[in-house]
Structure formats: structure tokens, C-alpha cells
């Protein structure tokens, strides 16, 4: 078995979640059976059991605060539309968790520590966003009363958190119509409003807020909030009862997120800067920030345990992910083969039309250019590539390619202005930055200009198709996974939350701003595509639906353009290891056939 395949097959685990009032009980995700599923773990006995078993996998689950129940979201073959089910932690049949609610897209879930209160966020095309309060009896089962709707709006909204005493519900909403910048509202379980927080500038919402969590202390009305008031994400403490806001100025240059330590005395700080991550402990009383030692790389998740230790998921581009504890050692070490190492990333900064662009470069060990080079474009777009382990880019490196990943304008991690630059000229802005880095890659001698591959998934797949049409002489091959291909049809078919995002990015609907949708749609430029194109798409995808992909493919077919399409029975990607390996193998094969000089 080649190393690239081992990296996909090697057993992996997520950072374990744990029950707030039963911390010995944990829930994690693993691919141990070849499909990503939820697993229950009793830390006292060491016993682990697989909690879910579905053909297309399950990753969305949470423990009840008392540790008695596993709640998990049941959709159909990756369509993301479904209902919450639950099962006893020790095993047993699944049962409907909120019988009075119909299927929907999930929009947050909060389980009360009182054992009775459940807050469910939902989203549907017909209803928009709704939030419901469900009361359970003392044994944890529904008490027979119908769910009570406490919030409804046409725009996107969701459940942020529920206070320790279950009397306050934090809601993130975009009632102002800007899906990229949420405002906050705190309501009671009867739907009445307690407090509002809405960062505005000149009367227009331009600064985002996010719920990080209520203080884990009985009767405490402090809510931890993320804000962008100084140009990047930072935390503050908002007392929703008094209205007092305490911004935390930590002196860290990048985006900062935070969560409470279980006793409420300190915050666990996560800091992301220039594609690397680190964690700190911030003592609220002393105002002291203490770094928690981790190697250089990325911390993709961290949690503070009741004993004061911190568990975190760490990896780098060269080193596979591992869950470690500040108590020492590895928290979860699944049996079986270990993922082989890859090569480290090199940081490159390139001057672009909107400022300095950060790119991460990997190349085969000991190689010299010019090399066949894959520009692997990240999705989102509100995301960023980091110095973290990724089996996909490592597979290309193993096959003799250099890999370049560009954190274009629109990416997170480089300040609010960089992220918010993505407006109206959607797709074209990102491609300007990718073109600038492409020019550097060729002139520096890294990349062979005749063997350049543009590739990506989701938003990265969209940028791939758009780039092949708007920069037809720049790319030799295109590989687009689950892409937006026909923007207008995609808008009409996609889930409601993404419609709201598209209205924000483009300034309206296809009927209101047709020229912007046309300018940003790959379908507009499909007749200019010269490079062979490979497209993979999930037939149940609610984010980049299949009909708009077929429209694009039909146009390629009509003019006899070289292309191949792979359709698979899942949604926006697959949770099945064999399926992931098959898709990478198909991409490697397509590139090898159309770039024959690659060995």
C-alpha cells in the first residue's frame, strides 16, 4: 500500500467532547471502521463503543451535560436535512429526541444542565430560521408538551448557547441582511428579549459578533463573545444582565477565540496567526496570559478539563494529527497503522493587487524545479489553509508535484479587511491573488508553466472552474470537486443559509443583480475553457447541488471539450475512507494522463 493511501486509511480520532457534569464520559469521531462515525468512551473503564453506524457516516453529535445521552443528527446520505436522534450513553436503541419538530437543516443545539431544557435551531427553505424550546421530564424524555417556538426570521439565525441555569438563550442572527456579520440577542425561554448586542458602523452592520459561551457557573449572566472591533477576532465578556462589556486586550497579533475553564475563573485562548496556531490560559482575576507549550504547527481544537489540564488536537503539514494533554502523553491513540509523515510547508509572501498574499508551499524532498505544480485552492471562502496535516496535498507531493495553497482575499486569519474584501466581484478577486502567486511560482523556478494544475473542493472547486474560464492560458488541467458551476441555478437550489451568504457577497439575488451573478459564474466562461476538466459531485449535495453541475457539464459536452465527471451517492464530500481514496486516485490519474511528463 503506498504512503499516500496509508494517510487516508490510518485510524484517526477527533478531539473528544466530554459531558460537563460527567467528565469521565466522552464522545469522539473516528474512521476506525473505514467510515467516520461517533464513538462513546468511558474514561473510567477505558471502554469504547461505536455509537452510530450508517453507510455514509455520522459526525454531528453531542453529549447531554449529565452524560446519560448521545444526541446525533440524522440526515439522508449527506443531504444535511434531518432530525435529532438520541441513544443512551451505554448503548441502546435510537429514539427521536424532539418528536414535535419536522426535518430541517440544523441551526444549533443547546442542552440544559437542568436536565429538562433543550433549545433547537432549525432552518428550512419555507420557514427561514426558527428556534424552539423543548421541555423534557426528569428522566430525560420529552414531557409531552409540544415544542415552543421562541424565534423566527427569514434571514439566517441559530442557537449560540444556553446559560448554566437554563434561563437565558444566546442567539446569533443576521436580521440586518448581512450573513457575514452576525448580531446577538439574548432571550428567555418564553421568547422575551433580555439584551441585544449589534456592532454597527455608520448605521450599517460591518462588524461581526459570535457567541463563545455562557459562564459555566450557576446564576452567572456573563457571556463570552467574539468581536471584530479592532480589525480581527478577539474575545470580550458581556454581562447580559448589567450590559457591562469587558474587552480583553491580550496583545496577540492574530485572530483570537476563547472558551471558559470549567470553574469560570479563566479562559482557554486559541490564537491563529499566519497559518499557525497556539493556545494560552488567561486568568481573569489576575489578567495574566500564560502560553501553553505546543510545537510549531496548528492547534485545530482545544478544551479545558475540570482538573485544569488542557486537551488539544495538534498537527503540522509534516506530522499527522494527535490528541495530547498538558498532563503529558497522548489522550487517544487508536490501534492500527500510523499515518506516514509528509514534508513541511514553506511560507511565501507575494505582493498582490490587494496587499501581501500568504501562500504555503510543499515540494518533494530533495527536488529542484521547475516542477509540475498543483494549486490546491481552499473552500469556504471564509476559511484558510494552515500548517496542518492534510492527506490530499501529501498525495500530490508523493507523486512528484509541488503543492501551492493560497490564502487569497476572502480567507480568514489575516484580519477583517482581508476577509471582507470579497464583495460583489466574487471569485474574480480571489483569482487575482492566485494569479499573482502563480506568477511568483513560475518566475521563482518552482513551477513548470506548462504543467500547472488548478484544483480545489467546494469554494475551491468553484474557483477552479472560474479560473479555467477566465484564465484559460494559465492552467494545463483543472480538478473541481463539489463545485459551484452555474451560480444562478446554484443559488436557487442550495440550502437557505447559503442563499443568504450569496446575497451578502453579491449584494442581492440573481434577479436583483444579474450582472454580478453572471460575472462570477463559471458557466459564463465555459466556452473559453481550454484545459481538460475533471469534476466530481455528490448527488445529494445541498451546498453545491447537482443540477447546476450538470448544466456546466452539458455545455462542455456540447462543444466536445475534454472532460470527465464522477458522481457519487453522498452530499458535500464523503465520510467513507474508500470513497475518499477513490476520488484522489481518479484525480491523480486524470492529471497523469493529461500531463504525460509526470512519472
XYZ file of C-alpha atoms in Angstrom:
599
model
C 0.000 0.000 0.000
C 1.521 3.380 -0.980
C 2.120 6.010 1.678
C -0.493 8.352 0.242
C -3.198 5.734 0.700
C -1.996 4.884 4.214
C -2.562 8.500 5.237
C -6.252 8.133 4.421
C -6.632 4.638 5.906
C -4.717 5.198 9.149
C -7.179 5.351 12.083
C -7.923 8.902 13.194
C -9.838 10.379 16.093
C -11.256 13.819 16.778
C -10.718 15.877 19.907
C -13.055 14.205 22.439
C -16.099 16.078 23.684
C -16.994 15.420 27.335
C -20.091 15.749 29.487
C -19.988 18.837 31.684
C -21.363 17.080 34.776
C -19.877 13.665 33.992
C -16.416 14.465 32.577
C -15.420 10.789 32.580
C -17.843 10.282 29.699
C -16.662 11.397 26.252
C -17.730 11.346 22.636
C -15.413 11.390 19.635
C -15.359 10.739 15.883
C -13.202 8.052 14.300
C -12.706 6.348 10.941
C -11.709 3.065 12.592
C -14.241 1.033 10.591
C -13.479 2.798 7.320
C -16.322 5.283 7.771
C -16.324 8.300 10.079
C -18.735 7.587 12.952
C -19.423 8.639 16.555
C -17.886 6.670 19.437
C -18.674 6.702 23.158
C -15.741 6.479 25.559
C -15.910 5.805 29.308
C -12.623 7.161 30.617
C -13.047 5.394 33.960
C -13.158 1.902 32.484
C -11.445 2.679 29.194
C -14.372 1.107 27.309
C -15.128 2.453 23.850
C -18.052 1.586 21.609
C -19.273 2.670 18.206
C -22.471 4.658 18.712
C -23.567 5.226 15.108
C -23.329 3.032 12.032
C -24.603 4.442 8.748
C -23.470 3.806 5.150
C -22.400 7.423 4.599
C -21.120 8.121 8.125
C -22.011 10.423 11.032
C -20.030 13.252 12.613
C -22.564 15.650 14.151
C -23.184 14.636 17.761
C -23.058 15.890 21.344
C -23.319 14.528 24.877
C -26.009 15.652 27.300
C -24.486 17.523 30.276
C -25.191 14.601 32.627
C -23.509 12.178 30.231
C -26.565 9.944 30.002
C -27.441 10.590 26.361
C -25.755 10.877 22.982
C -27.588 13.256 20.668
C -26.790 12.958 16.957
C -28.118 14.466 13.763
C -29.644 12.031 11.285
C -29.790 13.180 7.669
C -30.160 11.132 4.477
C -26.971 10.246 2.605
C -25.260 13.553 3.312
C -28.089 15.911 2.354
C -27.788 17.677 5.780
C -31.583 17.728 6.141
C -32.909 15.636 9.012
C -33.806 15.302 12.686
C -32.065 14.870 16.026
C -31.981 11.361 17.470
C -30.563 10.199 20.786
C -29.443 6.989 22.446
C -28.272 6.044 25.952
C -24.553 6.518 26.530
C -24.177 2.855 27.440
C -25.949 1.702 24.298
C -29.493 1.043 23.227
C -31.953 1.945 20.507
C -32.064 5.390 18.941
C -35.207 7.428 19.552
C -36.482 10.780 18.277
C -35.022 13.454 20.539
C -37.570 16.171 19.721
C -40.666 14.378 18.351
C -42.654 17.538 17.682
C -40.223 19.018 15.171
C -40.125 18.145 11.479
C -36.940 17.602 9.494
C -34.796 20.666 8.779
C -31.251 21.858 8.340
C -29.622 22.164 11.784
C -29.007 25.651 13.200
C -27.556 24.970 16.624
C -28.457 22.851 19.640
C -28.136 23.563 23.365
C -28.861 21.037 26.124
C -29.607 22.428 29.588
C -27.713 21.351 32.669
C -31.075 21.272 34.441
C -31.779 18.033 32.550
C -35.045 19.465 31.192
C -34.413 22.327 28.786
C -33.424 21.772 25.160
C -33.050 24.567 22.600
C -33.138 23.562 18.940
C -32.247 25.775 15.987
C -33.706 24.920 12.583
C -33.569 26.221 9.042
C -35.830 25.407 6.093
C -36.430 26.959 2.693
C -40.076 27.668 3.567
C -39.761 28.900 7.152
C -36.362 30.540 7.252
C -34.756 30.276 10.702
C -36.663 29.145 13.791
C -35.653 28.335 17.366
C -37.694 26.082 19.636
C -37.602 25.271 23.341
C -38.395 21.677 24.282
C -39.028 20.560 27.857
C -38.006 17.071 28.966
C -39.176 15.262 32.064
C -36.884 14.376 34.958
C -35.865 11.114 33.300
C -34.637 12.956 30.231
C -37.570 12.121 27.963
C -39.968 14.598 26.306
C -42.640 15.639 28.814
C -45.422 15.520 26.232
C -45.686 19.255 25.701
C -45.232 20.498 22.148
C -42.004 22.375 21.317
C -42.446 26.117 21.793
C -41.247 28.411 19.030
C -39.355 31.330 20.579
C -37.742 32.861 17.493
C -38.448 33.148 13.752
C -36.922 35.204 10.971
C -36.457 34.939 7.209
C -32.709 35.599 7.467
C -30.119 33.223 8.921
C -30.019 32.701 12.685
C -29.064 29.985 15.111
C -28.653 28.887 18.718
C -25.442 30.163 20.298
C -25.655 28.813 23.850
C -27.860 28.215 26.895
C -26.907 29.578 30.302
C -25.882 27.285 33.176
C -29.273 27.657 34.858
C -31.179 27.326 31.544
C -32.831 30.747 31.913
C -31.022 32.569 29.082
C -30.622 31.684 25.413
C -27.976 33.380 23.260
C -28.972 33.741 19.594
C -26.765 34.688 16.650
C -28.800 36.370 13.916
C -28.457 38.279 10.653
C -31.802 40.073 10.598
C -29.999 43.085 9.112
C -29.326 41.010 5.964
C -25.544 40.695 6.250
C -24.866 36.966 6.533
C -21.135 37.514 7.140
C -21.584 39.621 10.282
C -23.923 38.337 12.959
C -25.561 40.326 15.729
C -26.527 38.834 19.110
C -29.743 38.654 21.071
C -30.279 37.050 24.458
C -33.797 35.810 25.119
C -35.633 33.934 27.851
C -37.205 30.518 27.224
C -40.527 32.278 26.661
C -39.001 34.266 23.778
C -38.849 37.638 25.535
C -35.713 39.691 24.959
C -33.155 40.282 27.712
C -30.371 42.064 25.838
C -29.089 42.951 22.362
C -25.570 43.419 21.008
C -25.183 44.719 17.482
C -21.857 46.163 16.306
C -22.591 48.762 13.658
C -20.587 51.370 11.823
C -22.269 54.351 10.257
C -25.627 52.656 10.615
C -24.593 49.614 8.549
C -23.596 46.351 10.175
C -19.990 45.735 9.177
C -18.505 44.131 12.272
C -19.325 40.587 13.276
C -20.109 39.072 16.651
C -20.160 35.412 17.685
C -21.271 33.530 20.772
C -18.420 31.757 22.550
C -20.410 30.591 25.557
C -22.090 31.491 28.833
C -20.048 31.311 32.029
C -20.293 27.747 33.438
C -21.411 28.980 36.861
C -24.901 28.870 38.415
C -26.605 32.281 38.221
C -23.747 33.850 36.223
C -25.011 36.132 33.448
C -21.639 36.668 31.739
C -21.479 35.700 28.078
C -18.169 35.232 26.282
C -18.372 36.921 22.876
C -16.104 37.214 19.863
C -15.929 40.663 18.220
C -14.066 42.464 15.398
C -13.809 45.975 16.792
C -10.036 46.202 16.309
C -9.907 44.647 12.876
C -9.658 40.989 13.874
C -11.480 38.453 16.035
C -10.953 38.991 19.768
C -12.893 37.952 22.895
C -14.796 40.049 25.383
C -17.018 39.313 28.364
C -20.526 40.729 28.153
C -22.722 40.710 31.263
C -26.151 40.442 29.683
C -27.893 41.482 32.895
C -25.968 44.697 33.559
C -24.899 45.414 29.983
C -21.255 45.752 31.023
C -18.739 44.896 28.294
C -15.160 43.935 29.168
C -12.932 43.710 26.125
C -9.820 41.602 26.633
C -6.721 43.214 25.131
C -4.253 40.332 25.014
C -1.547 41.755 22.744
C -1.749 38.875 20.282
C -1.439 39.816 16.585
C -3.823 37.283 15.019
C -7.396 36.112 15.402
C -8.277 35.043 18.936
C -11.055 32.780 20.141
C -11.733 31.568 23.674
C -13.724 29.236 25.892
C -14.274 29.096 29.628
C -12.364 26.915 32.031
C -14.968 24.761 33.822
C -14.885 26.838 37.040
C -15.267 30.144 35.197
C -12.059 31.619 36.632
C -10.028 31.583 33.419
C -10.277 31.392 29.654
C -8.625 28.977 27.268
C -7.332 31.182 24.462
C -6.824 29.942 20.897
C -4.626 32.184 18.738
C -4.315 31.849 14.940
C -1.616 33.866 13.168
C -0.060 33.423 9.735
C -1.306 29.840 9.342
C -0.114 28.632 12.763
C -1.987 28.108 15.996
C -1.187 28.222 19.692
C -3.094 28.163 22.991
C -2.919 30.150 26.249
C -4.525 30.286 29.667
C -5.867 33.701 30.631
C -6.549 34.263 34.334
C -9.464 36.698 34.552
C -8.755 37.959 38.063
C -5.015 38.480 37.579
C -5.217 39.488 33.930
C -2.342 37.107 33.257
C -1.787 35.356 29.912
C 0.264 32.155 30.079
C 1.286 30.242 26.959
C 0.591 26.507 26.903
C 3.561 24.894 25.196
C 2.790 23.187 21.895
C 5.084 22.510 18.917
C 5.018 24.802 15.896
C 2.083 23.879 13.713
C -1.680 24.081 14.120
C -3.943 23.507 17.103
C -7.251 22.635 15.481
C -9.158 22.310 18.744
C -8.606 22.511 22.497
C -10.656 22.036 25.637
C -10.036 22.681 29.342
C -10.889 19.792 31.668
C -12.243 20.140 35.248
C -8.834 19.245 36.714
C -7.252 22.212 34.931
C -5.493 20.198 32.246
C -5.969 21.017 28.579
C -6.501 18.510 25.786
C -5.741 19.656 22.257
C -5.528 18.391 18.684
C -2.181 19.233 17.098
C -0.632 18.613 13.700
C 1.659 20.183 11.135
C 1.955 19.733 7.396
C 4.659 17.150 8.047
C 3.284 15.451 11.169
C -0.087 13.643 11.385
C -2.681 14.823 13.936
C -2.559 13.693 17.544
C -4.688 14.461 20.620
C -2.401 15.423 23.502
C -2.861 16.602 27.092
C -0.909 19.083 29.164
C -0.846 16.291 31.752
C 1.546 14.533 29.393
C 1.125 11.927 26.712
C -1.425 11.115 24.055
C -5.104 11.170 25.053
C -6.390 8.837 22.345
C -4.072 6.604 20.314
C -6.138 4.382 18.024
C -4.688 0.956 17.205
C -3.600 0.079 13.697
C -1.237 1.579 11.160
C 0.146 5.059 11.668
C -0.107 7.715 9.002
C 3.263 8.303 7.299
C 4.828 11.738 7.620
C 4.825 14.228 4.761
C 7.036 17.237 4.042
C 6.915 20.581 5.858
C 5.473 23.737 4.321
C 7.464 26.763 3.277
C 5.979 30.224 3.787
C 5.859 32.540 0.786
C 4.648 36.135 0.752
C 3.763 37.682 -2.599
C 2.725 41.245 -3.374
C -0.782 41.231 -4.825
C -3.375 43.735 -6.008
C -4.938 43.916 -2.537
C -1.839 43.535 -0.368
C 0.656 40.841 0.621
C -0.614 37.323 -0.037
C 0.425 34.401 2.135
C 0.956 31.070 0.398
C 2.063 27.699 1.773
C 4.337 25.598 -0.441
C 5.231 21.921 -0.259
C 7.637 20.199 -2.631
C 9.074 16.670 -2.842
C 12.123 16.247 -0.627
C 15.350 16.880 -2.496
C 13.568 18.092 -5.631
C 14.554 21.031 -7.788
C 12.297 22.993 -10.102
C 10.651 23.618 -12.328
C 8.140 21.050 -11.076
C 4.635 20.091 -12.079
C 2.634 22.101 -9.574
C -0.848 21.829 -8.124
C -2.536 24.976 -6.876
C -4.822 23.441 -4.237
C -7.441 26.112 -3.521
C -9.238 26.044 -0.181
C -13.001 26.174 0.264
C -15.104 28.443 2.419
C -14.404 31.067 1.246
C -14.263 32.125 4.916
C -11.538 29.633 5.753
C -7.769 29.461 5.422
C -5.073 26.915 4.742
C -2.729 26.329 7.655
C 0.392 24.440 8.670
C -1.660 21.365 9.447
C -1.666 17.797 8.189
C -3.654 17.150 5.006
C -3.599 13.817 3.216
C -4.661 15.296 -0.136
C -1.709 17.660 -0.700
C 0.639 14.999 0.690
C -0.568 12.595 -2.016
C 0.404 15.059 -4.745
C 3.835 15.556 -3.195
C 4.346 11.780 -3.133
C 3.673 11.735 -6.888
C 6.309 14.344 -7.680
C 4.268 17.538 -7.644
C 4.844 20.746 -5.784
C 1.714 21.980 -3.994
C 0.852 25.656 -3.509
C -2.013 26.761 -1.271
C -3.020 30.427 -1.386
C -4.821 32.303 1.379
C -6.475 34.701 -1.047
C -8.579 37.736 -0.141
C -11.724 36.420 1.488
C -9.732 33.994 3.654
C -9.916 34.183 7.419
C -6.866 34.562 9.647
C -5.483 37.795 8.201
C -7.803 40.409 9.654
C -11.319 41.597 8.946
C -10.442 43.754 5.940
C -8.789 40.825 4.160
C -11.844 38.628 4.734
C -14.368 41.337 3.900
C -12.588 42.300 0.657
C -14.647 39.588 -1.009
C -17.692 41.551 -2.146
C -19.523 41.927 -5.458
C -16.620 40.765 -7.718
C -16.881 37.369 -6.104
C -14.463 34.754 -7.415
C -12.599 37.265 -9.573
C -10.949 38.840 -6.524
C -9.615 35.516 -5.252
C -8.333 34.582 -8.708
C -6.342 37.829 -8.929
C -4.430 36.724 -5.837
C -3.988 33.177 -7.133
C -2.650 34.619 -10.405
C -0.101 36.724 -8.509
C 1.162 33.676 -6.636
C 1.180 31.668 -9.872
C 3.444 34.304 -11.411
C 5.801 34.034 -8.439
C 5.817 30.232 -8.658
C 6.836 30.333 -12.328
C 9.399 33.157 -12.131
C 10.996 31.704 -8.982
C 11.665 28.446 -10.802
C 9.403 26.345 -8.594
C 6.646 25.645 -11.130
C 6.740 24.469 -14.730
C 4.344 26.857 -16.539
C 3.255 24.079 -18.896
C 2.358 21.690 -16.068
C 0.162 23.741 -13.775
C -2.933 22.185 -12.217
C -5.725 24.255 -10.677
C -7.652 22.189 -8.133
C -9.994 22.562 -5.187
C -13.178 21.466 -3.496
C -16.376 23.356 -2.675
C -15.500 27.065 -2.999
C -12.099 25.883 -4.180
C -13.857 23.832 -6.863
C -15.841 26.915 -7.840
C -12.645 28.967 -8.154
C -11.123 26.168 -10.218
C -13.904 26.257 -12.824
C -13.997 30.064 -12.808
C -10.218 30.202 -13.190
C -10.197 27.783 -16.112
C -12.635 30.068 -17.923
C -11.210 33.478 -17.015
C -7.518 32.479 -17.130
C -7.623 29.842 -19.899
C -3.951 30.114 -20.833
C -2.685 29.756 -17.294
C -3.669 26.184 -16.422
C -2.964 22.827 -18.060
C -5.529 20.801 -16.086
C -8.472 21.585 -13.793
C -9.788 19.383 -10.989
C -13.022 20.611 -9.368
C -14.703 18.749 -6.513
C -18.275 19.611 -5.408
C -18.095 22.997 -7.151
C -20.407 25.881 -7.852
C -20.535 25.738 -11.655
C -23.684 27.668 -12.592
C -24.106 30.374 -9.959
C -27.705 31.304 -10.749
C -29.005 27.726 -10.643
C -26.860 27.003 -7.589
C -28.483 29.936 -5.780
C -31.991 28.699 -6.484
C -31.247 25.088 -5.488
C -28.950 25.488 -2.469
C -29.864 25.460 1.228
C -31.350 28.670 2.634
C -28.321 29.694 4.726
C -26.137 29.721 1.613
C -28.674 31.804 -0.274
C -28.272 34.408 2.469
C -24.479 34.252 2.149
C -24.672 34.710 -1.617
C -26.991 37.715 -1.238
C -24.410 39.243 1.099
C -21.443 38.522 -1.159
C -23.070 39.679 -4.377
C -25.380 42.356 -2.995
C -28.700 40.758 -3.890
C -30.452 37.900 -5.651
C -29.853 36.837 -9.273
C -32.955 38.803 -10.221
C -31.726 41.945 -8.420
C -28.068 41.905 -9.560
C -27.983 39.648 -12.642
C -24.804 41.207 -13.973
C -22.857 40.297 -10.801
C -24.059 36.706 -10.804
C -23.145 36.441 -14.481
C -19.681 37.912 -13.961
C -18.997 35.498 -11.092
C -20.452 32.351 -12.657
C -18.162 29.722 -14.234
C -20.968 28.938 -16.707
C -20.479 32.385 -18.270
C -16.938 31.452 -19.348
C -17.364 27.736 -20.062
C -16.827 28.170 -23.819
C -13.400 29.723 -23.125
C -12.099 26.730 -21.165
C -9.117 25.107 -22.890
C -7.734 22.763 -20.240
C -9.084 19.244 -19.660
C -11.515 19.335 -16.732
C -12.285 16.684 -14.109
C -15.373 17.252 -11.948
C -16.624 15.201 -9.003
C -20.016 15.864 -7.416
C -22.244 14.406 -4.717
C -25.749 13.729 -5.973
C -27.256 14.717 -2.576
C -25.193 17.880 -2.088
C -27.317 20.728 -0.595
C -24.468 23.246 -0.808
C -23.358 22.837 -4.423
C -26.375 20.978 -5.849
C -26.024 18.527 -8.712
C -28.363 20.243 -11.239
C -26.116 23.267 -11.677
C -23.086 20.988 -12.145
C -24.959 19.112 -14.877
C -25.709 22.424 -16.634
C -21.980 23.155 -16.820
C -21.107 19.635 -17.940
C -23.739 19.792 -20.671
C -22.033 22.873 -22.098
C -18.640 21.147 -22.078
C -20.170 18.138 -23.800
C -21.919 20.241 -26.441
C -18.654 21.646 -27.739
C -16.639 18.453 -27.318
C -14.355 19.865 -24.624
C -12.187 17.239 -22.888
C -13.693 16.468 -19.508
C -14.651 13.675 -17.141
C -17.360 13.651 -14.465
C -17.588 11.427 -11.410
C -20.870 11.370 -9.487
C -21.169 9.644 -6.118
C -24.027 8.906 -3.724
C -23.327 11.348 -0.900
C -23.526 15.047 -0.116
C -20.861 17.755 0.093
C -17.976 15.283 0.261
C -17.762 11.765 1.646
C -17.171 10.315 5.124
C -16.226 6.916 3.678
C -12.474 6.295 3.517
C -12.598 4.074 0.414
C -14.599 6.742 -1.399
C -12.090 9.454 -0.465
C -9.210 7.297 -1.705
C -11.045 6.546 -4.947
C -11.603 10.237 -5.626
C -7.953 11.153 -5.021
C -6.837 8.252 -7.227
C -9.118 9.468 -10.025
C -7.661 12.976 -9.783
C -4.081 11.673 -9.784
C -4.841 9.519 -12.808
C -6.556 12.344 -14.710
C -3.598 14.674 -14.133
C -1.077 11.984 -15.103
C -2.886 11.276 -18.387
C -3.058 14.942 -19.327
C 0.422 15.836 -18.046
C 2.311 12.874 -19.538
C 5.722 14.094 -18.408
C 4.786 13.357 -14.791
C 6.162 9.961 -13.757
